[in-house]
Amino acid sequence: MDRIDLVITAELRPGFWNSSNERQHHAPISAALESALDGFASSTAHHESMDRKIHITVAPEADILRTLIGQLVIRYEGTVPTHQCRFCSKAMFEQRPILATVGTAAVSRVPDTDLLITPANRDHHDREMHFLRPLAKFPIVPERMVFVPPDDGTKLLLTGYANDKLERGLLALGADDWDALSDLFATYPEFRWHLIGAQDIDAVWSALAPGFRKTFADRITVSGMVELEDIFEGAFAFFALPGVGGSGTTAKLAIRSNVPVLVCRNGDRDMSNMFPTPPAHREFVVIVQLLAVWADDIDKRTAFLADQIDNINGRTDLEAKAREMQNVFRRTVDIFLARKREKEVADG
């Protein structure tokens, strides 16, 4: 690419940026950009040649976008569904091929777009493509791959979510799920369960099935926010609750600590979409049963973890990702040209 224009459009009402509030809103945006660019300039990824290619404009009016946008527009839609004005996006859509990218599988429909790339592992329609951004390579530390229990033989299970997600995730578990957990804990007394990130510790305790809570309370710990880098030391597994999303960053820290992550396959959950090949497990009961398999045969845990890290590291090849993006660009342009021909025919 010869030139990249980063355009901060801020979809607000027409004329807003020329009003008396202009300076008030420009200042924090400009300060954030300056901080980000300073950080980029000092990073190892920075190269002086990029300075000549990257151009930044803050909040233009829709009628001057045609002087700023290039042959193809990549629009970042964000991480949550929004209901905003779309003066700028409509103006761009009338003029250029539009490729939209989202930061989460929770955003699935984006207006004024020729093609959407999404992390969601699901059945895609013809104007949506699955794309996982590259990650830094996850190390394999041989001495940490094989689980070595502490002197008391504890096998620590971790589940972590922020806000009220722990409570909601536990309440979403069904009777079969709790029966499977009860069987696991009854058969393997070495298992302990630490639930971290609770917004309301009492509410999380109340969300546990009464029978399970009563029988195994001495093997369950509920905590608020903790130092995640420390909590994974010596952990047996990190597993997700199927009824809530989030916790992808925590799962990445688990993998980096060579702790396997168990999550149900769900195209709308970011943690499930963390893996280029989606998890095979579709039911929470299967995850619990797999923990029992690992308890009986620790080599199977090691093999699962090795495959999981290899799977994630398969997307660290930047040249392969660049080729993938070129295909995405070509498809976006093809859709735009077809759209343009259809409009010309309709206009006579």
XYZ file of C-alpha atoms in Angstrom:
348
model
C 0.000 0.000 0.000
C 1.297 3.447 -0.958
C -0.895 5.440 1.394
C -3.085 4.726 4.427
C -5.563 7.348 5.652
C -6.805 6.914 9.212
C -10.042 8.897 9.350
C -11.798 9.366 12.707
C -15.336 10.090 11.546
C -17.319 10.272 14.819
C -20.857 9.674 13.553
C -22.559 12.720 15.033
C -25.164 15.120 13.694
C -24.230 17.260 10.676
C -22.276 20.377 11.510
C -21.447 19.204 15.028
C -17.716 19.512 14.515
C -18.128 23.089 13.374
C -20.174 24.042 16.414
C -19.054 25.574 19.677
C -18.394 22.053 21.016
C -15.760 21.339 18.380
C -12.713 22.108 20.494
C -14.138 20.243 23.485
C -14.453 17.007 21.487
C -11.390 17.378 19.297
C -9.065 17.749 22.295
C -9.490 14.284 23.922
C -9.500 12.541 20.529
C -6.348 14.342 19.436
C -4.646 13.637 22.765
C -5.478 9.928 22.514
C -4.169 9.764 18.957
C -0.972 11.564 19.887
C -0.381 9.129 22.758
C -1.038 6.123 20.528
C 1.278 7.400 17.806
C 4.032 8.113 20.328
C 3.729 4.539 21.542
C 3.826 3.226 17.988
C 6.866 5.351 17.129
C 8.802 3.886 20.050
C 7.788 0.278 19.328
C 9.929 -2.294 17.552
C 7.245 -2.594 14.852
C 7.713 1.032 13.781
C 9.583 1.902 10.613
C 10.275 5.428 9.357
C 8.846 4.615 5.929
C 5.425 4.196 7.578
C 5.392 7.867 8.618
C 5.208 8.879 4.971
C 2.299 6.521 4.283
C 0.011 7.076 7.275
C -2.179 10.196 7.288
C -4.653 10.989 10.086
C -7.723 13.218 9.938
C -10.076 13.752 12.874
C -13.837 13.955 12.337
C -14.393 15.322 8.812
C -17.812 16.308 7.522
C -19.450 13.792 5.193
C -19.215 16.073 2.163
C -15.398 16.192 2.272
C -14.869 12.456 2.744
C -14.374 11.977 -1.014
C -11.115 13.941 -0.757
C -9.826 11.674 2.037
C -10.829 8.110 1.315
C -8.816 5.875 -0.984
C -9.676 3.129 -3.435
C -11.002 0.857 -0.668
C -12.322 1.797 2.763
C -11.774 -0.394 5.835
C -14.206 0.708 8.531
C -13.787 -0.455 12.109
C -17.222 -0.929 13.590
C -16.243 -1.460 17.217
C -16.791 -4.059 19.911
C -20.461 -3.543 20.810
C -23.603 -3.121 18.715
C -24.342 0.600 18.325
C -27.286 2.712 17.221
C -25.624 5.794 15.807
C -26.009 8.297 12.994
C -24.388 7.112 9.771
C -23.895 10.244 7.705
C -20.240 9.405 7.056
C -20.722 5.691 6.445
C -23.530 6.341 3.955
C -21.417 8.898 2.106
C -18.515 6.444 1.862
C -20.783 3.586 0.777
C -22.016 5.649 -2.171
C -18.470 6.190 -3.396
C -16.174 3.285 -2.520
C -15.921 -0.452 -1.762
C -16.486 -0.776 1.990
C -14.895 -3.505 4.108
C -16.077 -3.481 7.710
C -14.271 -5.165 10.560
C -15.586 -5.776 14.054
C -13.809 -6.456 17.313
C -16.240 -9.032 18.617
C -18.616 -11.719 17.391
C -21.423 -9.843 19.176
C -21.587 -7.455 16.192
C -22.974 -9.434 13.257
C -24.874 -7.023 11.031
C -23.281 -3.778 9.844
C -25.068 -1.338 7.489
C -23.420 0.441 4.538
C -20.951 -2.385 3.981
C -19.974 -4.533 1.008
C -18.166 -7.169 3.071
C -17.896 -7.812 6.807
C -14.985 -9.695 8.332
C -15.746 -11.148 11.726
C -14.089 -13.438 14.290
C -17.308 -15.452 14.578
C -17.147 -19.171 13.756
C -20.614 -19.574 12.289
C -22.422 -20.166 9.008
C -21.631 -17.002 7.080
C -23.826 -15.258 4.527
C -22.380 -14.196 1.184
C -21.195 -10.797 2.410
C -19.485 -11.996 5.565
C -16.119 -13.715 6.003
C -14.452 -15.357 8.972
C -11.131 -13.711 9.831
C -9.022 -14.011 12.982
C -6.412 -11.343 13.528
C -2.857 -12.591 14.087
C -1.577 -12.973 17.624
C 1.894 -12.993 19.082
C 3.221 -16.530 19.251
C 2.343 -18.458 22.398
C 5.400 -20.167 23.872
C 5.547 -23.841 24.738
C 7.459 -24.337 27.974
C 8.195 -28.089 28.187
C 8.520 -28.175 31.949
C 5.122 -26.496 32.317
C 3.283 -28.559 29.721
C 3.138 -31.612 31.949
C 0.972 -31.015 34.998
C 2.782 -31.623 38.294
C 0.356 -31.453 41.234
C 1.347 -29.832 44.515
C 2.169 -32.022 47.507
C -1.506 -32.349 48.459
C -2.410 -33.563 44.937
C -4.820 -30.684 44.232
C -6.059 -30.239 40.682
C -7.161 -26.599 40.509
C -9.909 -25.624 38.058
C -10.337 -21.932 37.201
C -13.272 -19.982 35.795
C -13.064 -16.216 35.501
C -15.376 -13.423 34.361
C -15.782 -9.750 35.227
C -18.914 -7.921 36.375
C -21.922 -10.210 36.976
C -21.025 -12.789 34.309
C -19.996 -15.473 36.795
C -23.396 -15.307 38.427
C -25.260 -15.311 35.107
C -23.149 -18.127 33.699
C -23.757 -20.357 36.708
C -27.485 -19.673 36.636
C -27.534 -20.720 32.966
C -26.217 -24.230 33.747
C -28.836 -26.954 33.593
C -29.510 -29.974 35.800
C -27.370 -32.235 33.598
C -24.454 -29.819 33.912
C -24.631 -29.782 37.701
C -24.988 -33.564 37.811
C -21.810 -33.888 35.733
C -19.922 -31.508 38.033
C -21.184 -33.391 41.085
C -20.029 -36.716 39.628
C -16.606 -35.220 38.835
C -16.077 -33.843 42.330
C -17.404 -37.003 44.002
C -15.156 -39.287 41.929
C -12.008 -37.113 42.124
C -11.610 -35.502 45.562
C -8.443 -33.750 44.378
C -10.413 -31.259 42.249
C -10.844 -27.705 43.540
C -12.749 -24.902 41.772
C -11.747 -21.243 41.999
C -14.193 -18.737 40.494
C -12.524 -15.357 39.991
C -13.653 -11.854 39.065
C -16.940 -11.877 41.007
C -18.721 -8.544 41.225
C -20.864 -9.820 44.114
C -19.327 -12.809 45.907
C -22.524 -13.701 47.770
C -24.523 -13.641 44.534
C -22.061 -16.057 42.907
C -22.333 -18.437 45.847
C -26.137 -18.258 45.586
C -25.948 -19.033 41.844
C -24.307 -22.415 42.525
C -26.802 -25.285 42.522
C -27.866 -25.783 46.174
C -26.984 -29.485 46.301
C -23.572 -28.981 44.708
C -22.818 -25.999 46.945
C -23.805 -27.861 50.099
C -21.785 -30.977 49.284
C -18.597 -29.377 47.941
C -18.455 -25.914 49.542
C -15.092 -26.663 51.166
C -13.555 -27.226 47.707
C -14.916 -24.069 46.087
C -13.421 -20.567 46.328
C -15.065 -17.393 45.040
C -12.945 -14.271 44.682
C -13.218 -10.772 43.267
C -10.489 -9.400 41.030
C -7.127 -11.168 41.379
C -3.656 -10.981 39.849
C -4.198 -13.196 36.828
C -0.497 -13.705 36.145
C -0.186 -15.437 39.519
C -3.425 -17.401 39.609
C -2.498 -19.748 36.750
C 0.614 -21.065 38.436
C 0.034 -24.803 38.897
C -3.574 -24.709 37.613
C -4.993 -27.852 36.014
C -7.417 -26.220 33.556
C -9.341 -23.055 32.791
C -12.907 -23.596 31.611
C -15.643 -21.304 30.378
C -19.311 -21.164 31.218
C -21.536 -21.569 28.139
C -24.171 -18.982 29.045
C -22.040 -15.835 28.865
C -19.440 -14.252 26.616
C -16.170 -12.545 27.359
C -13.076 -13.619 29.290
C -11.009 -14.004 26.131
C -8.078 -12.072 27.609
C -8.096 -14.326 30.664
C -8.099 -17.381 28.407
C -5.073 -16.015 26.508
C -3.203 -15.608 29.792
C -4.073 -19.205 30.651
C -2.665 -20.463 27.338
C 0.442 -18.319 27.803
C 0.886 -20.004 31.193
C 0.513 -23.407 29.483
C -2.856 -24.092 31.099
C -5.418 -25.696 28.721
C -8.644 -23.808 27.991
C -11.951 -25.640 27.691
C -14.828 -23.825 26.019
C -17.998 -24.888 24.253
C -18.136 -24.308 20.512
C -20.205 -21.175 19.953
C -19.715 -18.814 17.021
C -21.056 -15.871 18.995
C -18.546 -16.210 21.839
C -15.162 -14.554 21.482
C -13.376 -17.149 23.598
C -14.609 -19.927 21.327
C -13.498 -17.888 18.315
C -9.998 -17.510 19.759
C -8.985 -20.730 18.036
C -8.608 -20.949 14.222
C -10.174 -24.407 14.428
C -13.233 -24.067 16.663
C -13.542 -26.354 19.685
C -15.308 -29.625 19.025
C -17.182 -29.595 22.329
C -20.723 -28.296 21.968
C -22.031 -29.240 25.419
C -20.750 -28.231 28.849
C -21.184 -31.822 30.056
C -18.530 -32.922 27.533
C -16.045 -30.444 29.016
C -16.632 -31.866 32.500
C -16.209 -35.406 31.196
C -12.937 -34.427 29.530
C -11.599 -33.238 32.892
C -12.262 -36.731 34.248
C -10.371 -38.251 31.300
C -7.378 -36.017 32.059
C -7.498 -36.933 35.736
C -7.110 -40.591 34.756
C -4.529 -39.997 32.023
C -2.422 -36.851 32.389
C -0.771 -37.450 29.009
C -4.078 -36.673 27.311
C -4.136 -33.275 28.996
C -0.601 -32.604 27.731
C -1.511 -33.643 24.189
C -4.640 -31.456 24.213
C -2.641 -28.449 25.426
C 0.061 -28.948 22.780
C -2.563 -29.149 20.026
C -4.316 -26.065 21.380
C -1.150 -23.956 21.375
C -0.189 -25.197 17.898
C -3.679 -24.331 16.709
C -3.438 -20.745 17.945
C 0.144 -20.327 16.730
C -1.021 -21.329 13.267
C -2.226 -17.777 12.765
C 1.039 -16.034 13.685
C 2.346 -16.133 10.099
C 1.993 -12.491 9.018
C 2.760 -13.252 5.368
C -0.055 -15.807 5.281
C -2.375 -13.296 6.947
C -1.388 -10.657 4.371
C -2.289 -13.039 1.540
C -5.593 -13.758 3.242
C -6.313 -10.034 3.475
C -5.532 -9.535 -0.210
C -8.238 -12.088 -1.019
C -10.612 -10.218 1.279
C -9.821 -6.924 -0.513
C -10.441 -8.466 -3.927
C -13.768 -9.902 -2.845
C -14.837 -6.525 -1.415
C -14.042 -4.768 -4.698
C -15.893 -7.433 -6.711
C -19.014 -6.958 -4.581
C -18.763 -3.174 -4.956
C -18.455 -3.389 -8.735
C -21.488 -5.676 -8.914
C -23.406 -3.251 -6.695
C -22.368 -0.344 -8.929
C -23.499 -2.174 -12.093
C -26.853 -2.982 -10.509
C -27.369 0.685 -9.655
C -26.474 1.783 -13.186
C -28.995 -0.663 -14.615
C -31.661 0.477 -12.164
C -31.003 4.133 -13.032
C -31.411 3.327 -16.716
